[in-house]
Amino acid sequence: MSGMLAMLGLMLALGSHAATHQNASLRVGVYQNEPGVFIDGQSRVSGFYIDILEYVAGQEGWQLDYVQSDWAGLMDGLANGEIDLVAGMAHTPERDRVYDFTREPMFVNWGQIYTTDGGIQSLLDLNGRTVVGLEADVYALSFRSLLKRFDLAVDFRFVNSYQQVLAEVDAGRADAGITSRSNGDRLAPQFDVRRSPIVCCSQEIGYAVRDGEFGHELATLDRYLVALKSDKASYYFQALDQWYGIDPRHPLPEWVSGLIALLAGGAALLFCGVVLLNRKVRERTRRLQEAHDLLDERVRRRTEELYKANKQLRDEIDDHRKTQNKLKHMATHDALTGLPNRRWFSERLQENVKRARRAERKLAVLFLDLDGFKAVNDTYGHDLGDQLLVDAAARLSGSLREVDQIARLGGDEFIIMLPEVSGREGALAVARKVADLFQAPFTIDSLSLKVGVSIGISCYPDHGEDGETLLRNADLAMYEAKHRLQGDYCEYHPALALNPPEEALG
């Protein structure tokens, strides 16, 4: 009964728009991209994107004329005016400059790597291998760009269909292939292939028209999508379950939830880059060491002058190695504590805010400042103060869950992100746990040192809808705890922004 009432409300809310645009005619471009859109064995246009489009067309009185083509033909038809709307196009910044998209995505899809080799577990395992993808496919093009950014020697080839991608892998003509996750789930049982742990390149799928045209129709589709997706019993979720096997009571597929948990580790791609850079440094060092050995032998057989030249070369090798290691570490980590740095944390915070927004979840930020650290530093010197920071970082890191992320911002300031938190109560519980960590003193060089901690808390979306705002508000709350509450923790509230401390972030 509640589902029927919700659907009746939807029809009443949108009915007024249908009256003013009856009998609109749209030429809809379709192509083979099952189960989103495809032509079945009886030459009927079918799929999830078609079901939703025909539902809206039926409510609005639109006439739909389908134009069948391959992907390149659809793009040409849309450009020259032979097609009005494409059912199911991935949104990219490049396409956004040429086409207009529905603002509310129809579906969020991912690129999935398939292989027959269980040894392919990460991007690095693809070095020296052959990878195949669909010609002009956004997932294949994005993944090829990702491999190039890591400077991997990959032979990337293109074919004409997702089915051919998996056939090439099955036949051993390619080591790995990339498809969209939805198509891969449908086609993979036909071949002797397996899903690898490698996923990438999430894409929002929507309806697209030529830039500046059919604005009313796009706006109408957006209104329906927003209304339909707000009701778990609506036709949208019935169609989603029919075509993708997704339970309407659980709008996120199981594999998406698993992927979000995987990405919560934060630094997987960065770690791959560091490992790859290490490998290159070791190879370069090996070659330089071989040159050193040859020069050393010549020194013994020749003159002291050559020996001095060889020593100079060894010094240059050591300088080169130290410089490379320092640059590599400085890029993403704090030199003293080994924790991620502010730049790394800001990027991860923005990514987790986007995921929290899409999943309608909470997220919390804890801004920490050590109380009494300056006195320790002034009394016992910077060396002991640095060791205190290292011990504090270790104590904090050991108390967090695997999904939580911690970084050092500088000085005696640390920041913690809780990407999977139940709400303000969960954030407050973690803050109490962190505060309790500092009840025990630190023992350094036979000295027992007592320092406290002031904690500022901000929660998404209550205290900000972007990473910069959450960080700033957590900072304000921290200074409230330190200077006005004399320590412990404080949750952000709007009054703090009216009278912020001068030391707080701008």
mmCIF file of N, CA and C in Angstrom, residues 172-252:
data_model
loop_
_atom_site.group_PDB
_atom_site.id
_atom_site.type_symbol
_atom_site.label_atom_id
_atom_site.label_comp_id
_atom_site.label_asym_id
_atom_site.label_seq_id
_atom_site.Cartn_x
_atom_site.Cartn_y
_atom_site.Cartn_z
ATOM 1 N N GLY A 172 44.056 -16.882 -24.985
ATOM 2 C CA GLY A 172 45.466 -16.680 -24.665
ATOM 3 C C GLY A 172 46.160 -15.673 -25.563
ATOM 4 N N ARG A 173 45.391 -14.970 -26.405
ATOM 5 C CA ARG A 173 46.000 -13.942 -27.255
ATOM 6 C C ARG A 173 46.214 -12.638 -26.490
ATOM 7 N N ALA A 174 45.644 -12.521 -25.303
ATOM 8 C CA ALA A 174 45.860 -11.368 -24.427
ATOM 9 C C ALA A 174 45.938 -11.880 -22.998
ATOM 10 N N ASP A 175 46.753 -11.229 -22.177
ATOM 11 C CA ASP A 175 46.893 -11.628 -20.776
ATOM 12 C C ASP A 175 45.748 -11.131 -19.918
ATOM 13 N N ALA A 176 45.145 -10.006 -20.314
ATOM 14 C CA ALA A 176 44.059 -9.420 -19.526
ATOM 15 C C ALA A 176 43.183 -8.596 -20.458
ATOM 16 N N GLY A 177 41.929 -8.402 -20.065
ATOM 17 C CA GLY A 177 40.997 -7.581 -20.830
ATOM 18 C C GLY A 177 40.135 -6.770 -19.896
ATOM 19 N N ILE A 178 39.700 -5.593 -20.351
ATOM 20 C CA ILE A 178 38.849 -4.721 -19.529
ATOM 21 C C ILE A 178 37.494 -4.568 -20.188
ATOM 22 N N THR A 179 36.428 -4.730 -19.385
ATOM 23 C CA THR A 179 35.053 -4.480 -19.810
ATOM 24 C C THR A 179 34.370 -3.660 -18.725
ATOM 25 N N SER A 180 33.173 -3.182 -19.029
ATOM 26 C CA SER A 180 32.369 -2.615 -17.947
ATOM 27 C C SER A 180 31.945 -3.751 -17.024
ATOM 28 N N ARG A 181 31.780 -3.451 -15.759
ATOM 29 C CA ARG A 181 31.457 -4.502 -14.788
ATOM 30 C C ARG A 181 30.129 -5.184 -15.138
ATOM 31 N N SER A 182 29.111 -4.401 -15.542
ATOM 32 C CA SER A 182 27.804 -4.976 -15.831
ATOM 33 C C SER A 182 27.876 -5.925 -17.017
ATOM 34 N N ASN A 183 28.590 -5.543 -18.095
ATOM 35 C CA ASN A 183 28.719 -6.423 -19.248
ATOM 36 C C ASN A 183 29.589 -7.636 -18.924
ATOM 37 N N GLY A 184 30.642 -7.433 -18.134
ATOM 38 C CA GLY A 184 31.491 -8.550 -17.770
ATOM 39 C C GLY A 184 30.742 -9.614 -16.985
ATOM 40 N N ASP A 185 29.898 -9.211 -16.045
ATOM 41 C CA ASP A 185 29.116 -10.172 -15.270
ATOM 42 C C ASP A 185 28.208 -11.004 -16.171
ATOM 43 N N ARG A 186 27.720 -10.384 -17.245
ATOM 44 C CA ARG A 186 26.813 -11.090 -18.156
ATOM 45 C C ARG A 186 27.574 -12.028 -19.088
ATOM 46 N N LEU A 187 28.727 -11.590 -19.603
ATOM 47 C CA LEU A 187 29.435 -12.340 -20.639
ATOM 48 C C LEU A 187 30.428 -13.360 -20.087
ATOM 49 N N ALA A 188 31.002 -13.110 -18.905
ATOM 50 C CA ALA A 188 32.094 -13.944 -18.392
ATOM 51 C C ALA A 188 31.744 -15.429 -18.297
ATOM 52 N N PRO A 189 30.501 -15.832 -17.920
ATOM 53 C CA PRO A 189 30.205 -17.268 -17.847
ATOM 54 C C PRO A 189 30.361 -18.003 -19.177
ATOM 55 N N GLN A 190 30.407 -17.274 -20.296
ATOM 56 C CA GLN A 190 30.559 -17.912 -21.600
ATOM 57 C C GLN A 190 32.017 -18.292 -21.882
ATOM 58 N N PHE A 191 32.953 -17.821 -21.069
ATOM 59 C CA PHE A 191 34.370 -18.017 -21.343
ATOM 60 C C PHE A 191 35.083 -18.543 -20.092
ATOM 61 N N ASP A 192 36.260 -19.084 -20.294
ATOM 62 C CA ASP A 192 37.085 -19.573 -19.181
ATOM 63 C C ASP A 192 37.981 -18.430 -18.696
ATOM 64 N N VAL A 193 37.356 -17.424 -18.065
ATOM 65 C CA VAL A 193 38.077 -16.263 -17.556
ATOM 66 C C VAL A 193 37.635 -16.028 -16.113
ATOM 67 N N ARG A 194 38.424 -15.227 -15.401
ATOM 68 C CA ARG A 194 38.088 -14.907 -14.016
ATOM 69 C C ARG A 194 38.249 -13.413 -13.783
ATOM 70 N N ARG A 195 37.511 -12.914 -12.825
ATOM 71 C CA ARG A 195 37.662 -11.510 -12.432
ATOM 72 C C ARG A 195 38.922 -11.373 -11.599
ATOM 73 N N SER A 196 39.748 -10.390 -11.937
ATOM 74 C CA SER A 196 40.923 -10.094 -11.124
ATOM 75 C C SER A 196 40.543 -9.083 -10.034
ATOM 76 N N PRO A 197 41.417 -8.845 -9.057
ATOM 77 C CA PRO A 197 41.112 -7.814 -8.044
ATOM 78 C C PRO A 197 41.209 -6.392 -8.588
ATOM 79 N N ILE A 198 41.588 -6.220 -9.858
ATOM 80 C CA ILE A 198 41.833 -4.883 -10.401
ATOM 81 C C ILE A 198 40.534 -4.306 -10.943
ATOM 82 N N VAL A 199 40.075 -3.198 -10.365
ATOM 83 C CA VAL A 199 38.933 -2.441 -10.872
ATOM 84 C C VAL A 199 39.359 -0.983 -10.983
ATOM 85 N N CYS A 200 38.677 -0.246 -11.842
ATOM 86 C CA CYS A 200 39.084 1.154 -12.026
ATOM 87 C C CYS A 200 37.971 1.938 -12.705
ATOM 88 N N CYS A 201 38.206 3.225 -12.800
ATOM 89 C CA CYS A 201 37.534 4.091 -13.774
ATOM 90 C C CYS A 201 36.015 4.109 -13.620
ATOM 91 N N SER A 202 35.498 4.457 -12.413
ATOM 92 C CA SER A 202 34.049 4.523 -12.247
ATOM 93 C C SER A 202 33.460 5.583 -13.166
ATOM 94 N N GLN A 203 32.270 5.288 -13.732
ATOM 95 C CA GLN A 203 31.618 6.190 -14.677
ATOM 96 C C GLN A 203 30.140 6.305 -14.329
ATOM 97 N N GLU A 204 29.612 7.533 -14.386
ATOM 98 C CA GLU A 204 28.182 7.765 -14.237
ATOM 99 C C GLU A 204 27.533 7.714 -15.616
ATOM 100 N N ILE A 205 26.497 6.876 -15.756
ATOM 101 C CA ILE A 205 25.822 6.678 -17.024
ATOM 102 C C ILE A 205 24.520 7.476 -17.020
ATOM 103 N N GLY A 206 24.250 8.212 -18.106
ATOM 104 C CA GLY A 206 23.024 8.996 -18.209
ATOM 105 C C GLY A 206 22.567 9.108 -19.642
ATOM 106 N N TYR A 207 21.525 9.929 -19.858
ATOM 107 C CA TYR A 207 21.060 10.244 -21.203
ATOM 108 C C TYR A 207 21.784 11.491 -21.683
ATOM 109 N N ALA A 208 22.088 11.554 -22.987
ATOM 110 C CA ALA A 208 22.871 12.663 -23.530
ATOM 111 C C ALA A 208 22.227 13.198 -24.801
ATOM 112 N N VAL A 209 22.312 14.548 -24.987
ATOM 113 C CA VAL A 209 21.814 15.224 -26.189
ATOM 114 C C VAL A 209 22.887 16.194 -26.664
ATOM 115 N N ARG A 210 22.671 16.792 -27.835
ATOM 116 C CA ARG A 210 23.602 17.808 -28.311
ATOM 117 C C ARG A 210 23.587 19.006 -27.374
ATOM 118 N N ASP A 211 24.730 19.674 -27.279
ATOM 119 C CA ASP A 211 24.891 20.817 -26.393
ATOM 120 C C ASP A 211 23.859 21.901 -26.723
ATOM 121 N N GLY A 212 23.086 22.295 -25.716
ATOM 122 C CA GLY A 212 22.143 23.400 -25.870
ATOM 123 C C GLY A 212 20.789 23.008 -26.417
ATOM 124 N N GLU A 213 20.552 21.737 -26.694
ATOM 125 C CA GLU A 213 19.284 21.305 -27.264
ATOM 126 C C GLU A 213 18.555 20.368 -26.316
ATOM 127 N N PHE A 214 17.218 20.315 -26.466
ATOM 128 C CA PHE A 214 16.366 19.409 -25.697
ATOM 129 C C PHE A 214 16.562 19.569 -24.202
ATOM 130 N N GLY A 215 16.709 20.836 -23.795
ATOM 131 C CA GLY A 215 16.894 21.108 -22.374
ATOM 132 C C GLY A 215 15.684 20.710 -21.550
ATOM 133 N N HIS A 216 14.460 20.942 -22.091
ATOM 134 C CA HIS A 216 13.258 20.582 -21.334
ATOM 135 C C HIS A 216 13.169 19.076 -21.127
ATOM 136 N N GLU A 217 13.464 18.310 -22.183
ATOM 137 C CA GLU A 217 13.386 16.856 -22.070
ATOM 138 C C GLU A 217 14.393 16.324 -21.040
ATOM 139 N N LEU A 218 15.627 16.881 -21.056
ATOM 140 C CA LEU A 218 16.613 16.459 -20.053
ATOM 141 C C LEU A 218 16.142 16.793 -18.640
ATOM 142 N N ALA A 219 15.604 18.012 -18.471
ATOM 143 C CA ALA A 219 15.123 18.414 -17.146
ATOM 144 C C ALA A 219 13.981 17.503 -16.685
ATOM 145 N N THR A 220 13.089 17.115 -17.631
ATOM 146 C CA THR A 220 11.986 16.215 -17.296
ATOM 147 C C THR A 220 12.526 14.850 -16.859
ATOM 148 N N LEU A 221 13.500 14.314 -17.598
ATOM 149 C CA LEU A 221 14.109 13.042 -17.218
ATOM 150 C C LEU A 221 14.747 13.127 -15.827
ATOM 151 N N ASP A 222 15.410 14.266 -15.540
ATOM 152 C CA ASP A 222 16.021 14.440 -14.219
ATOM 153 C C ASP A 222 14.965 14.417 -13.121
ATOM 154 N N ARG A 223 13.839 15.106 -13.359
ATOM 155 C CA ARG A 223 12.791 15.137 -12.325
ATOM 156 C C ARG A 223 12.277 13.728 -12.037
ATOM 157 N N TYR A 224 12.045 12.963 -13.092
ATOM 158 C CA TYR A 224 11.565 11.596 -12.892
ATOM 159 C C TYR A 224 12.601 10.738 -12.183
ATOM 160 N N LEU A 225 13.867 10.860 -12.611
ATOM 161 C CA LEU A 225 14.908 10.036 -11.986
ATOM 162 C C LEU A 225 15.019 10.322 -10.494
ATOM 163 N N VAL A 226 15.016 11.615 -10.129
ATOM 164 C CA VAL A 226 15.110 11.975 -8.710
ATOM 165 C C VAL A 226 13.933 11.412 -7.936
ATOM 166 N N ALA A 227 12.709 11.571 -8.507
ATOM 167 C CA ALA A 227 11.519 11.096 -7.811
ATOM 168 C C ALA A 227 11.500 9.577 -7.723
ATOM 169 N N LEU A 228 11.810 8.881 -8.835
ATOM 170 C CA LEU A 228 11.788 7.424 -8.840
ATOM 171 C C LEU A 228 12.831 6.843 -7.894
ATOM 172 N N LYS A 229 14.026 7.416 -7.871
ATOM 173 C CA LYS A 229 15.100 6.874 -7.042
ATOM 174 C C LYS A 229 14.883 7.159 -5.550
ATOM 175 N N SER A 230 13.988 8.086 -5.236
ATOM 176 C CA SER A 230 13.693 8.373 -3.832
ATOM 177 C C SER A 230 12.723 7.366 -3.227
ATOM 178 N N ASP A 231 12.075 6.548 -4.089
ATOM 179 C CA ASP A 231 11.105 5.557 -3.618
ATOM 180 C C ASP A 231 11.645 4.168 -3.922
ATOM 181 N N LYS A 232 12.017 3.394 -2.897
ATOM 182 C CA LYS A 232 12.637 2.089 -3.094
ATOM 183 C C LYS A 232 11.695 1.081 -3.750
ATOM 184 N N ALA A 233 10.387 1.365 -3.789
ATOM 185 C CA ALA A 233 9.433 0.458 -4.420
ATOM 186 C C ALA A 233 9.048 0.921 -5.825
ATOM 187 N N SER A 234 9.739 1.911 -6.379
ATOM 188 C CA SER A 234 9.351 2.506 -7.661
ATOM 189 C C SER A 234 9.720 1.614 -8.834
ATOM 190 N N TYR A 235 9.247 2.005 -10.009
ATOM 191 C CA TYR A 235 9.540 1.276 -11.244
ATOM 192 C C TYR A 235 11.035 1.250 -11.521
ATOM 193 N N TYR A 236 11.779 2.306 -11.126
ATOM 194 C CA TYR A 236 13.228 2.340 -11.351
ATOM 195 C C TYR A 236 13.911 1.145 -10.688
ATOM 196 N N PHE A 237 13.599 0.890 -9.424
ATOM 197 C CA PHE A 237 14.251 -0.197 -8.711
ATOM 198 C C PHE A 237 13.733 -1.562 -9.169
ATOM 199 N N GLN A 238 12.471 -1.635 -9.632
ATOM 200 C CA GLN A 238 11.989 -2.882 -10.205
ATOM 201 C C GLN A 238 12.774 -3.224 -11.467
ATOM 202 N N ALA A 239 12.995 -2.213 -12.330
ATOM 203 C CA ALA A 239 13.767 -2.438 -13.562
ATOM 204 C C ALA A 239 15.220 -2.749 -13.231
ATOM 205 N N LEU A 240 15.783 -2.077 -12.233
ATOM 206 C CA LEU A 240 17.165 -2.319 -11.833
ATOM 207 C C LEU A 240 17.334 -3.767 -11.386
ATOM 208 N N ASP A 241 16.385 -4.274 -10.604
ATOM 209 C CA ASP A 241 16.446 -5.655 -10.138
ATOM 210 C C ASP A 241 16.293 -6.630 -11.300
ATOM 211 N N GLN A 242 15.394 -6.305 -12.260
ATOM 212 C CA GLN A 242 15.157 -7.187 -13.396
ATOM 213 C C GLN A 242 16.407 -7.340 -14.260
ATOM 214 N N TRP A 243 17.072 -6.202 -14.567
ATOM 215 C CA TRP A 243 18.157 -6.234 -15.536
ATOM 216 C C TRP A 243 19.516 -6.518 -14.897
ATOM 217 N N TYR A 244 19.716 -6.087 -13.642
ATOM 218 C CA TYR A 244 21.037 -6.245 -13.036
ATOM 219 C C TYR A 244 21.035 -7.186 -11.841
ATOM 220 N N GLY A 245 19.847 -7.679 -11.447
ATOM 221 C CA GLY A 245 19.789 -8.582 -10.313
ATOM 222 C C GLY A 245 20.096 -7.907 -9.009
ATOM 223 N N ILE A 246 19.710 -6.614 -8.863
ATOM 224 C CA ILE A 246 19.987 -5.848 -7.643
ATOM 225 C C ILE A 246 18.712 -5.742 -6.834
ATOM 226 N N ASP A 247 18.759 -6.154 -5.571
ATOM 227 C CA ASP A 247 17.616 -6.070 -4.677
ATOM 228 C C ASP A 247 17.268 -4.609 -4.410
ATOM 229 N N PRO A 248 16.038 -4.141 -4.729
ATOM 230 C CA PRO A 248 15.678 -2.740 -4.483
ATOM 231 C C PRO A 248 15.829 -2.314 -3.046
ATOM 232 N N ARG A 249 15.810 -3.266 -2.123
ATOM 233 C CA ARG A 249 15.988 -2.873 -0.713
ATOM 234 C C ARG A 249 17.442 -2.576 -0.405
ATOM 235 N N HIS A 250 18.342 -2.955 -1.324
ATOM 236 C CA HIS A 250 19.780 -2.685 -1.165
ATOM 237 C C HIS A 250 20.281 -2.045 -2.445
ATOM 238 N N PRO A 251 20.099 -0.700 -2.622
ATOM 239 C CA PRO A 251 20.391 -0.038 -3.881
ATOM 240 C C PRO A 251 21.831 -0.138 -4.318
ATOM 241 N N LEU A 252 22.758 -0.368 -3.436
ATOM 242 C CA LEU A 252 24.155 -0.545 -3.855
ATOM 243 C C LEU A 252 24.434 -2.018 -4.076
#
